[in-house]
Coordinates of C-alpha atoms and ligand atoms in Angstrom, one line a residue:
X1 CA 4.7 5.0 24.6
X2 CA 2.2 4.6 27.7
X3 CA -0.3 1.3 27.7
X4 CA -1.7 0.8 23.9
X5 CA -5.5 2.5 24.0
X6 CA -7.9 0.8 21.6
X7 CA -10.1 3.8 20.3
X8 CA -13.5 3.2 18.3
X9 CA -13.5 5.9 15.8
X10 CA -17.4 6.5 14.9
X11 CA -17.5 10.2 13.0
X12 CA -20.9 11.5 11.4
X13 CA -20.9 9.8 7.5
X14 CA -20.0 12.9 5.7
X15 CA -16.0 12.6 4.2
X16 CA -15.0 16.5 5.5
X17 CA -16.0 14.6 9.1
X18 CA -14.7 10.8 8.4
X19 CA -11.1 12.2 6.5
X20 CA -10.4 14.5 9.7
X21 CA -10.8 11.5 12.2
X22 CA -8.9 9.2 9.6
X23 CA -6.2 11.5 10.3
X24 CA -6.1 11.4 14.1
X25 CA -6.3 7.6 13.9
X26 CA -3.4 7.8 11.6
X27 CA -1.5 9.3 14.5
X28 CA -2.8 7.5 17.4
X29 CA -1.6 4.5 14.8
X30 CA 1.7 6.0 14.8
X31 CA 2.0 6.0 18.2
X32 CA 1.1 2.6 18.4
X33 CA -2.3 2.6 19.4
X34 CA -5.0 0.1 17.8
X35 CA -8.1 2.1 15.9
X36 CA -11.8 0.5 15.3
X37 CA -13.2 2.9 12.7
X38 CA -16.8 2.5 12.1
X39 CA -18.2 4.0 8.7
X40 CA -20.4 3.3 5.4
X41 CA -19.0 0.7 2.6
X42 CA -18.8 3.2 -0.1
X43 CA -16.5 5.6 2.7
X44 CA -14.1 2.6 3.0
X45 CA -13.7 2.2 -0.3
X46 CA -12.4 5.7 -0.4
X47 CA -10.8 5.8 2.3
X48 CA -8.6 3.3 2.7
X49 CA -5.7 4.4 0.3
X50 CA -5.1 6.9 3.0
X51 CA -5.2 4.4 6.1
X52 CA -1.1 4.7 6.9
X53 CA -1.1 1.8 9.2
X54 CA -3.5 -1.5 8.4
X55 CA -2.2 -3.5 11.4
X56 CA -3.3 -1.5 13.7
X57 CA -6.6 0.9 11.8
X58 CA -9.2 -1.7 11.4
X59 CA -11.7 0.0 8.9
X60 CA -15.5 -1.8 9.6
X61 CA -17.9 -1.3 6.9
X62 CA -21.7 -0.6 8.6
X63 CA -24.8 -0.5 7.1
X64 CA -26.9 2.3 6.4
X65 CA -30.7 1.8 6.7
X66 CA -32.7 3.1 4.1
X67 CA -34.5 6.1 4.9
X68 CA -37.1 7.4 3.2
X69 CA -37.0 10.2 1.2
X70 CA -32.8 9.4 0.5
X71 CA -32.3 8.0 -2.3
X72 CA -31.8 4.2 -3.0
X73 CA -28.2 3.3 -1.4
X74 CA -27.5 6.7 0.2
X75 CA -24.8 5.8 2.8
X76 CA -23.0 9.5 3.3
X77 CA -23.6 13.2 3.0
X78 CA -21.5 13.0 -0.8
X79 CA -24.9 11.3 -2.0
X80 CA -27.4 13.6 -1.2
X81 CA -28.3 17.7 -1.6
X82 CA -27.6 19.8 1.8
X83 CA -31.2 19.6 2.7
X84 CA -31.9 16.0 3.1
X85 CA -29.0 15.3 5.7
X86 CA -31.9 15.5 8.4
X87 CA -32.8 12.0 7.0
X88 CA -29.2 10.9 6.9
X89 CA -29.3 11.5 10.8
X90 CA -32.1 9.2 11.7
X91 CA -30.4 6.6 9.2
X92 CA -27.2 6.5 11.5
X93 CA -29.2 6.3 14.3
X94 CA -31.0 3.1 13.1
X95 CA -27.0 2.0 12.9
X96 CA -27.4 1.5 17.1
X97 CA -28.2 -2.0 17.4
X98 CA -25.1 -3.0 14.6
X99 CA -22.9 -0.3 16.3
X100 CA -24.0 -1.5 20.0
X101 CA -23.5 -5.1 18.9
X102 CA -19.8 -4.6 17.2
X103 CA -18.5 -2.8 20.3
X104 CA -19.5 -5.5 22.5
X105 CA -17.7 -8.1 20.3
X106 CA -14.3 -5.9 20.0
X107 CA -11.2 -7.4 21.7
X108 CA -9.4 -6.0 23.4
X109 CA -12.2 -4.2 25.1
X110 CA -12.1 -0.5 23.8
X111 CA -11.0 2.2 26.2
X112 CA -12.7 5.3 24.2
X113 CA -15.1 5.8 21.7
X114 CA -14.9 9.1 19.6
X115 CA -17.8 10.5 17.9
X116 CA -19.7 13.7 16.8
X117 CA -23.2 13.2 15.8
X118 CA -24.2 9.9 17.4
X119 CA -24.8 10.6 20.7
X120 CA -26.3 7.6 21.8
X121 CA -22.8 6.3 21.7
X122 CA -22.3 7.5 25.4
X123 CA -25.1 5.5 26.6
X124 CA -23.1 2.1 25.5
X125 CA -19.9 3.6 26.5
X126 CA -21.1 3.8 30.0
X127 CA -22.6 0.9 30.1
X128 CA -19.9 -1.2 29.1
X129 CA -16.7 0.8 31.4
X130 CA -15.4 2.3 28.0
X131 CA -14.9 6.3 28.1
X132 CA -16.5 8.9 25.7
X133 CA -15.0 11.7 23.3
X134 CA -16.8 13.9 21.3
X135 CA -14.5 14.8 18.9
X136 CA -15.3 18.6 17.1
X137 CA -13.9 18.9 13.2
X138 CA -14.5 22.5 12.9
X139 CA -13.7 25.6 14.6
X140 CA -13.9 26.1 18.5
X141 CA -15.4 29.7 17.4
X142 CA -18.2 28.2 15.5
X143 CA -18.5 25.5 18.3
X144 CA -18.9 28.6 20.7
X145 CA -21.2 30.6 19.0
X146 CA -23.8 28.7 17.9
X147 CA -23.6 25.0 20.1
X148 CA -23.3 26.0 23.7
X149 CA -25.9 25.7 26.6
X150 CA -26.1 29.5 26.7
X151 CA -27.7 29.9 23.1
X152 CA -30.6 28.5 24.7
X153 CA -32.2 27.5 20.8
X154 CA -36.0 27.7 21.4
X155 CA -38.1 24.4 21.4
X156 CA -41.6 26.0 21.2
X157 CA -41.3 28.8 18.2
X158 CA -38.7 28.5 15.0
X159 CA -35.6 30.6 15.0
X160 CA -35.2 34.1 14.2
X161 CA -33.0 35.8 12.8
X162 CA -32.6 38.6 16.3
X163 CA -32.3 35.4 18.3
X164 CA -29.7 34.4 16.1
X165 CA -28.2 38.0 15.4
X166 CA -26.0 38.5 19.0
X167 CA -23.8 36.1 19.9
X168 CA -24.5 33.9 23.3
X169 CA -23.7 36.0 26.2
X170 CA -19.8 35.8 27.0
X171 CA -19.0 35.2 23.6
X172 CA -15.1 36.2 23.6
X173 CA -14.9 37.7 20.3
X174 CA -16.1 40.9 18.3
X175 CA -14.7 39.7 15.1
X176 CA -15.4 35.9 14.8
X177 CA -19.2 36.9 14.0
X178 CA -21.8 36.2 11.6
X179 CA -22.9 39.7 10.0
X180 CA -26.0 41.6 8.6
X181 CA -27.8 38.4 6.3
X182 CA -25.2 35.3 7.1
X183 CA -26.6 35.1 10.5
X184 CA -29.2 33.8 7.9
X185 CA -27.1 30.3 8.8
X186 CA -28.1 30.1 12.3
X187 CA -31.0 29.0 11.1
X188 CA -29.6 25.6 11.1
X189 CA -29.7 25.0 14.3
X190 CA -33.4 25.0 14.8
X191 CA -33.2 22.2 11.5
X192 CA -35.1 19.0 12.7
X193 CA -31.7 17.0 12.1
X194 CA -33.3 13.0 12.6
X195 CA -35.2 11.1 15.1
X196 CA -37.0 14.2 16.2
X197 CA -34.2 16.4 17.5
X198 CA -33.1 19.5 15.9
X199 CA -29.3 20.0 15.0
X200 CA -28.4 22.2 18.1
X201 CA -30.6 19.4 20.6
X202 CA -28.4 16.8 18.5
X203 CA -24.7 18.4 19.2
X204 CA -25.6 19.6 22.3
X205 CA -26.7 16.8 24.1
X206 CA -23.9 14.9 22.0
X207 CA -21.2 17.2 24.3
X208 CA -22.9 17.0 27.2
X209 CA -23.3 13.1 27.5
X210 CA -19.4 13.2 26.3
X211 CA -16.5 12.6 29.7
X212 CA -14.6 14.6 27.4
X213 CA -14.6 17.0 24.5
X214 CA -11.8 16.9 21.8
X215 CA -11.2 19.6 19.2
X216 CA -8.8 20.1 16.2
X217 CA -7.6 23.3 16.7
X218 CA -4.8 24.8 18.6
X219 CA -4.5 27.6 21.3
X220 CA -2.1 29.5 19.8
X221 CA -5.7 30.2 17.1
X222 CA -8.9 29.5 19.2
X223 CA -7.5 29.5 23.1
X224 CA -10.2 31.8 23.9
X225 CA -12.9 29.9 22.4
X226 CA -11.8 26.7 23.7
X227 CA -11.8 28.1 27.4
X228 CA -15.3 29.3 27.1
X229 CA -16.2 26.2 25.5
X230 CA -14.7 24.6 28.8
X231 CA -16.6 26.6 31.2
X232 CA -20.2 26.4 29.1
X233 CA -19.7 22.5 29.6
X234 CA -17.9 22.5 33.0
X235 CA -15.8 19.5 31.1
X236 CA -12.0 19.4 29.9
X237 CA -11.3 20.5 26.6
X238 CA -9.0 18.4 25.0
X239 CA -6.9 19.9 21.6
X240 CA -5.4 17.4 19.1
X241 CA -4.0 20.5 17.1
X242 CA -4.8 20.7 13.0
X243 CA -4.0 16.8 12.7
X244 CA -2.9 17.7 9.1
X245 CA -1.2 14.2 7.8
X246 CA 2.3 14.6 7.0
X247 CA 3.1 14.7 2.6
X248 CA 4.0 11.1 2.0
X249 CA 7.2 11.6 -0.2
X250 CA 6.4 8.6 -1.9
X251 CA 4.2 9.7 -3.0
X252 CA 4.3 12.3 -6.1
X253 CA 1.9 14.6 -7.6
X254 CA 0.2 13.4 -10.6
X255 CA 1.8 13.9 -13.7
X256 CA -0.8 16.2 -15.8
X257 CA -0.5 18.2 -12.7
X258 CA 3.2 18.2 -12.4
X259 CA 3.9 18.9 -16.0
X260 CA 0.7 21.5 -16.3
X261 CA 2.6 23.5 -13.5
X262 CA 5.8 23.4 -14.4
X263 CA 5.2 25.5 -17.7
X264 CA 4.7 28.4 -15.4
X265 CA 7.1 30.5 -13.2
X266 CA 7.2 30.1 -9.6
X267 CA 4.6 32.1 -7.5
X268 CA 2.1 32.6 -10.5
X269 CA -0.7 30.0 -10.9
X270 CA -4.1 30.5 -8.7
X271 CA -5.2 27.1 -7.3
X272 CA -8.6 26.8 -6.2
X273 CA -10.9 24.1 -4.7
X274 CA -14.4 24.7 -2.2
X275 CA -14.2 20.8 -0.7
X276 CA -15.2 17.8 -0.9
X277 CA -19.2 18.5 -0.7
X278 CA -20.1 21.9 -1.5
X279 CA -21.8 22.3 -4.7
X280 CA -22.2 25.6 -6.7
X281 CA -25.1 27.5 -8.0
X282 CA -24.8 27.2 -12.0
X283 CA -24.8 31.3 -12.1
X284 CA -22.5 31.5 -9.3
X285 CA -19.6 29.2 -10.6
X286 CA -20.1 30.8 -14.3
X287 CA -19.5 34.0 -12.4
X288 CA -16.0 32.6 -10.7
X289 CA -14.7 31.1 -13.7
X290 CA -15.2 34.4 -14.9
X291 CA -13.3 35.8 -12.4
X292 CA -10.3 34.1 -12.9
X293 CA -10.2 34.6 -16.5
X294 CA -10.0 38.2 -15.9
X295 CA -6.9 38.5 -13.4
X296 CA -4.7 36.8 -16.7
X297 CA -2.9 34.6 -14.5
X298 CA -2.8 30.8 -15.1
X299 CA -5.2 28.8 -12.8
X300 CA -6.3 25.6 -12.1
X301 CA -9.7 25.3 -10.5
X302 CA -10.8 21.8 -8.7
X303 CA -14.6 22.0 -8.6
X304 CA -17.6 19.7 -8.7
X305 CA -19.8 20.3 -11.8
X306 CA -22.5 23.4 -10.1
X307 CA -26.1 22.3 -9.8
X308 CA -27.8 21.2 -12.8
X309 CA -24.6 20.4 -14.8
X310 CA -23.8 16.6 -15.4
X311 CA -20.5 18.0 -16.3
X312 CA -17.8 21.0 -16.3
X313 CA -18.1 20.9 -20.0
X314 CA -21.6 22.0 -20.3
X315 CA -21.4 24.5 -17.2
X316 CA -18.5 26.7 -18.5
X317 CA -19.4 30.2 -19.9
X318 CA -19.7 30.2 -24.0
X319 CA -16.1 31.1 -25.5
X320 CA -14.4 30.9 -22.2
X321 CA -12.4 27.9 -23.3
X322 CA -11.6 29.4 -26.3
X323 CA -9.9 32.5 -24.6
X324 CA -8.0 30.8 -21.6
X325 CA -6.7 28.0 -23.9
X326 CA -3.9 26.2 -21.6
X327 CA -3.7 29.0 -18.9
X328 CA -6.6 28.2 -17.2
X329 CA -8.1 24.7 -16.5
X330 CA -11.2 23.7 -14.7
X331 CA -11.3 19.9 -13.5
X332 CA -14.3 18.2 -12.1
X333 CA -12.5 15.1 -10.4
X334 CA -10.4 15.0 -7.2
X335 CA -7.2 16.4 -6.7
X336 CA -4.0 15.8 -4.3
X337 CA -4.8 19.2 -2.7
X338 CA -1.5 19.3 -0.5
X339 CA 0.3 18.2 -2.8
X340 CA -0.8 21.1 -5.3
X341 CA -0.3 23.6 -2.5
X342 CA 3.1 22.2 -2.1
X343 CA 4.0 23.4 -5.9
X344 CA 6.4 26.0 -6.1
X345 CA 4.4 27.4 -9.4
X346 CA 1.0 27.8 -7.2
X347 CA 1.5 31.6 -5.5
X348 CA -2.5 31.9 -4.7
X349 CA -5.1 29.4 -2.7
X350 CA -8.5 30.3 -3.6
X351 CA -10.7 28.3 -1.2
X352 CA -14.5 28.1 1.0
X353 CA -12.3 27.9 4.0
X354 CA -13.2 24.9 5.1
X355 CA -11.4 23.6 8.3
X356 CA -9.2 21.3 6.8
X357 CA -8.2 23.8 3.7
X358 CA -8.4 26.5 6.4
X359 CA -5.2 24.7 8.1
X360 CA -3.8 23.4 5.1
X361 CA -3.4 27.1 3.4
X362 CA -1.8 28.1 6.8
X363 CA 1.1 25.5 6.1
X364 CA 1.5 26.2 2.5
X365 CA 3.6 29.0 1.1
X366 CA 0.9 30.4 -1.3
X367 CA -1.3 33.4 -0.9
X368 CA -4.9 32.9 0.4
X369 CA -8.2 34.1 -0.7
X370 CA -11.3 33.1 0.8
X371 CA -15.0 32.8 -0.5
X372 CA -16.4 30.6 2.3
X373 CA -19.6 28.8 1.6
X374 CA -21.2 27.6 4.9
X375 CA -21.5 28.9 7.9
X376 CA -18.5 27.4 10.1
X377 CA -16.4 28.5 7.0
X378 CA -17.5 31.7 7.3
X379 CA -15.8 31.7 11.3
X380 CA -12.8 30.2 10.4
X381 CA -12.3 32.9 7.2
X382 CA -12.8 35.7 9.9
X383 CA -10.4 33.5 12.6
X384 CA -8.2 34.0 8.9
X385 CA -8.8 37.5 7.7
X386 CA -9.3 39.3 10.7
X387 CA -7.7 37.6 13.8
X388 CA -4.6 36.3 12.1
X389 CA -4.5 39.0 9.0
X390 CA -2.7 35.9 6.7
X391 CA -5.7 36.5 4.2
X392 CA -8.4 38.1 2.3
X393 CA -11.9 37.1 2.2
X394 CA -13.6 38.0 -1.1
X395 CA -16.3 40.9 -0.4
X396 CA -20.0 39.7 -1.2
X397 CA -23.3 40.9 -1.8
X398 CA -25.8 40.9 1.0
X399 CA -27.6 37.3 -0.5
X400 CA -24.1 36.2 -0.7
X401 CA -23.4 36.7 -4.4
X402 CA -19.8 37.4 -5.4
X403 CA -19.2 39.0 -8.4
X404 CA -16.3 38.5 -11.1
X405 CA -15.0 41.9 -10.4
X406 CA -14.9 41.1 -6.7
X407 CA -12.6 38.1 -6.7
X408 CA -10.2 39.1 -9.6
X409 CA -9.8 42.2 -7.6
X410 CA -8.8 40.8 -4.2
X411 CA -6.9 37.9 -6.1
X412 CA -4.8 41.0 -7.8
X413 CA -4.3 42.6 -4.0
X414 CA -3.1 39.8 -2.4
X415 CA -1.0 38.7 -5.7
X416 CA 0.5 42.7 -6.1
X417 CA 4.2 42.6 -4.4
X418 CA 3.7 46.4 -3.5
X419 CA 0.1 46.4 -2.5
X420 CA -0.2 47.5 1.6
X421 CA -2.7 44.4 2.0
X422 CA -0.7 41.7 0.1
X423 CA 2.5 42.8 2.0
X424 CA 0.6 42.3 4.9
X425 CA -1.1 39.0 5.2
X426 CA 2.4 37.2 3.5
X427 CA 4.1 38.8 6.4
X428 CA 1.3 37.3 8.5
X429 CA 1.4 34.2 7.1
X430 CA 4.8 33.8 7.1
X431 CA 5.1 34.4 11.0
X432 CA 2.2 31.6 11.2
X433 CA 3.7 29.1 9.0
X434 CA 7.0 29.4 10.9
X435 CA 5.0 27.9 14.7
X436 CA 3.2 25.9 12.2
X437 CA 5.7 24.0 10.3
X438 CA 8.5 24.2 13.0
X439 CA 9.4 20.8 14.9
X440 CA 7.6 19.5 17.2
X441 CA 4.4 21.6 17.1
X442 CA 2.2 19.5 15.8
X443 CA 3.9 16.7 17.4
X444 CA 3.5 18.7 21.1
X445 CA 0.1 18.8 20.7
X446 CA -0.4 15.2 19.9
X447 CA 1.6 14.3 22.5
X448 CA 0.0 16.1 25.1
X449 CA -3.4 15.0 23.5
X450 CA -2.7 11.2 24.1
X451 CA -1.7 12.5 27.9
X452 CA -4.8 13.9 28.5
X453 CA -6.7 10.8 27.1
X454 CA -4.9 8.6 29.9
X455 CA -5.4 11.2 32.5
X456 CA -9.3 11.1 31.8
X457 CA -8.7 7.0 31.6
X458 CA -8.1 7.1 35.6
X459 CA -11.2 9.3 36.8
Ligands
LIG1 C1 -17.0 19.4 8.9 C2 -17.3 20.1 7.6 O1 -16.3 19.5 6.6 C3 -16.3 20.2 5.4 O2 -15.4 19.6 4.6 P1 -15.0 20.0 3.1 O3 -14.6 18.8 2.4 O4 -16.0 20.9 2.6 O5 -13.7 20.9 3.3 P2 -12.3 20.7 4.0 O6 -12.5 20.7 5.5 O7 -11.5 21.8 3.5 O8 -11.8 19.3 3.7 C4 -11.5 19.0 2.3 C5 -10.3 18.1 2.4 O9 -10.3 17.4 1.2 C6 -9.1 17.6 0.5 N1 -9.3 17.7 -0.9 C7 -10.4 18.4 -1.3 C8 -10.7 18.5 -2.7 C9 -9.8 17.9 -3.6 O10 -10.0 17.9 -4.8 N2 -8.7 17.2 -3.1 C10 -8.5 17.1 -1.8 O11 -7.5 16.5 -1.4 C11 -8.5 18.8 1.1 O12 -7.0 18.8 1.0 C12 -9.0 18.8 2.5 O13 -8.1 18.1 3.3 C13 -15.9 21.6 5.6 O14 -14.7 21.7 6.4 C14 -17.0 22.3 6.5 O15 -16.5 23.6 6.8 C15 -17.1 21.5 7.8 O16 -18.3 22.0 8.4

């Protein structure tokens, strides 16, 4: 190993943004390096079960202001609905003076600082010598289409959905697009997202202000949106690869999961989970539930309980436990995802294609099906379904709706040994899993990340 870097980890307080940089400081740990990781209280707490080295990650608790109209004690994005997380962004930036005075009182002195939403973190990196990474959790593609100079959001008027329906000129895909009504999540951009700035102003002057821009994907999958990224910033683009952490063998899957599973034969059970924070429409999850009742298969479903519902108990559809008895389980709590994927019994990964599921379905053996939820999941399920043909994504309604007959369908395509498509994407897959999983892929990138870090620590 080169000189030990000390690396402020400061990621926007949501957990699909704070687990991803947990696991690069994990193997920037590894590799010996020391790790300052800034978050909420309540996002240590769960967090640090999965912090693999304590003497050298340093977890600091911060405080989050009160803002109004947040709820009493909201400290991440897992405590509020979608639409207050404007709020939540002026909060973290009343974290400046804490966050200004805790860097100044690190020693050694830090040599980076990694963030994504907080960009006023550049302005106390330069002041103080130390360099600046802003550090992308989700796909280059949806990076590229939606936060580059070249969208050129409007100030003066709100979005539309024409400016939003073509993709920024240069765009170097056809396929990786938003289509008919999903461009409907462009809208986004033009969001006031805290102290006055609207979500693209936010990320975009974020990148800008960074000496360096870092994202978790690999070129093998987004090359060409990574190079455009490049040349829309003029700034290196640094790639850490999927920074998936390695299945701790010591750790085994739960028991009412292990012995659940093993009543069924290999290949068979449907597995399916949308994230740590999305949260269902009440007709919408009634209508999934549905859906996997009707392909017979066993299934176990990891969802939160859908708006309106306390619990999973009151939100299921009348009679439906009565008919699935033990073939199909829904669970409301958290589950060792990886470590479910890594059952031989699970043969199908139902999931909202988030980017850390996205990557996670790509190392596992099961078959994937995708009904992505938001719009960055909606990139990386056509990076999935239509650049590298290892899955299906489940065909929707123009408002987004997807129908019972819609998912058991394309879970009975992908799960049919003889169907064209299911032969296909395990094909697919299989080629994918094999650079994936083979030594020293992951490992190369990381490598060649922590080079690129100590190149940009000369300039
Ligand atoms: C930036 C934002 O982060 C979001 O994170 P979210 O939690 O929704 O989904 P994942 O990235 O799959 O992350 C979810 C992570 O939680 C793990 N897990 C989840 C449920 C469970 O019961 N048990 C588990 O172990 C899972 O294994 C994965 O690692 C989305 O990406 C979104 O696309 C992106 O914009």
């Amino acid at each position: 190993m080169g000189k030990q870097l000390h690396i402020v980890m400061f990621p926007w307080i949501a957990m699909g943004h704070m687990t991803p940089f947990l696991h690069l400081s994990n193997k920037l740990a590894e590799r010996g390096h020391k790790i300052t990781f800034f978050l909420p209280n309540k996002a240590k707490q769960q967090l640090q079960h999965s912090v693999l080295y304590p003497s050298l990650i340093t977890l600091h608790p911060i405080t989050i202001p009160h803002v109004h109209p947040l709820p009493l004690g909201t400290e991440t994005a897992s405590d509020i609905h979608l639409h207050l997380t404007g709020h939540l962004a002026t909060a973290l930036d009343l974290t400046r003076p804490e966050v200004e005075s805790l860097i100044k009182g690190l020693t050694p002195k830090p040599h980076f600082i990694f963030y994504d939403f907080a960009y006023w973190v550049t302005e106390i990196a330069t002041e103080l010598g130390i360099k600046s990474v802003h550090y992308n959790v989700v796909c280059a593609a949806s990076l590229a289409i939606a936060l580059v100079p070249d969208r050129n959001v409007p100030r003066d008027r709100p979005l539309t959905m024409e400016d939003n329906a073509q993709p920024p000129p240069g765009y170097p895909s056809s396929n990786v697009v938003f289509r008919g009504s999903e461009a409907r999540h462009m809208l986004l951009l033009g969001m006031e997202f805290g102290s006055g700035l609207t979500f693209y102003e936010r990320i975009t002057t974020a990148m800008k202000l960074s000496d360096a821009i870092a994202i978790r994907t690999c070129r093998e999958v987004e090359g060409n949106f990574c190079d455009y990224m490049s040349a829309q910033y003029n700034k290196p683009v640094f790639l850490t690869g999927p920074v998936l952490p390695d299945i701790d063998d010591n750790i085994p899957l739960e028991a009412q999961w292990a012995e659940w599973l093993g009543r069924f034969e290999p290949g068979t059970v449907l597995f399916c989970a949308f994230g740590s924070q999305f949260i269902l429409e009440k007709d919408q999850f009634q209508e999934l539930v549905l859906g996997f009742e009707m392909t017979k298969l066993p299934f176990l479903l990891a969802l939160k309980p859908p708006s309106g519902c306390a619990s999973i108990e009151e939100a299921l559809p009348e009679g439906f436990k009565e008919r699935v008895g033990e073939r199909g389980v829904v669970h409301s709590g958290w589950v060792q995802q990886p470590l479910i994927l890594a059952h031989p019994s699970v043969g199908c990964f139902v999931n909202h294609c988030g980017f850390g599921s996205m990557w996670e379905s790509l190392m596992a053996a099961s078959q994937i099906v995708m009904v992505p939820q938001l719009g960055d999941q909606i990139l990386n399920t056509r990076l999935m379904a239509e650049e590298l043909k290892v899955g299906v994504e489940v065909e929707k309604a123009e408002n987004g709706w997807v129908s019972k007959e819609s998912l058991c369908n394309t879970i009975n395509l992908v799960m049919d040994q003889g169907s064209e498509v299911g032969c296909l994407v395990r094909k697919n897959h299989a080629k994918w899993r094999q650079i994936m999983v083979n030594q020293g892929f992951m490992s190369g990138y990381f490598d060649t990340f922590v080079k690129d870090l100590e190149m940009i620590m000369g300039t």
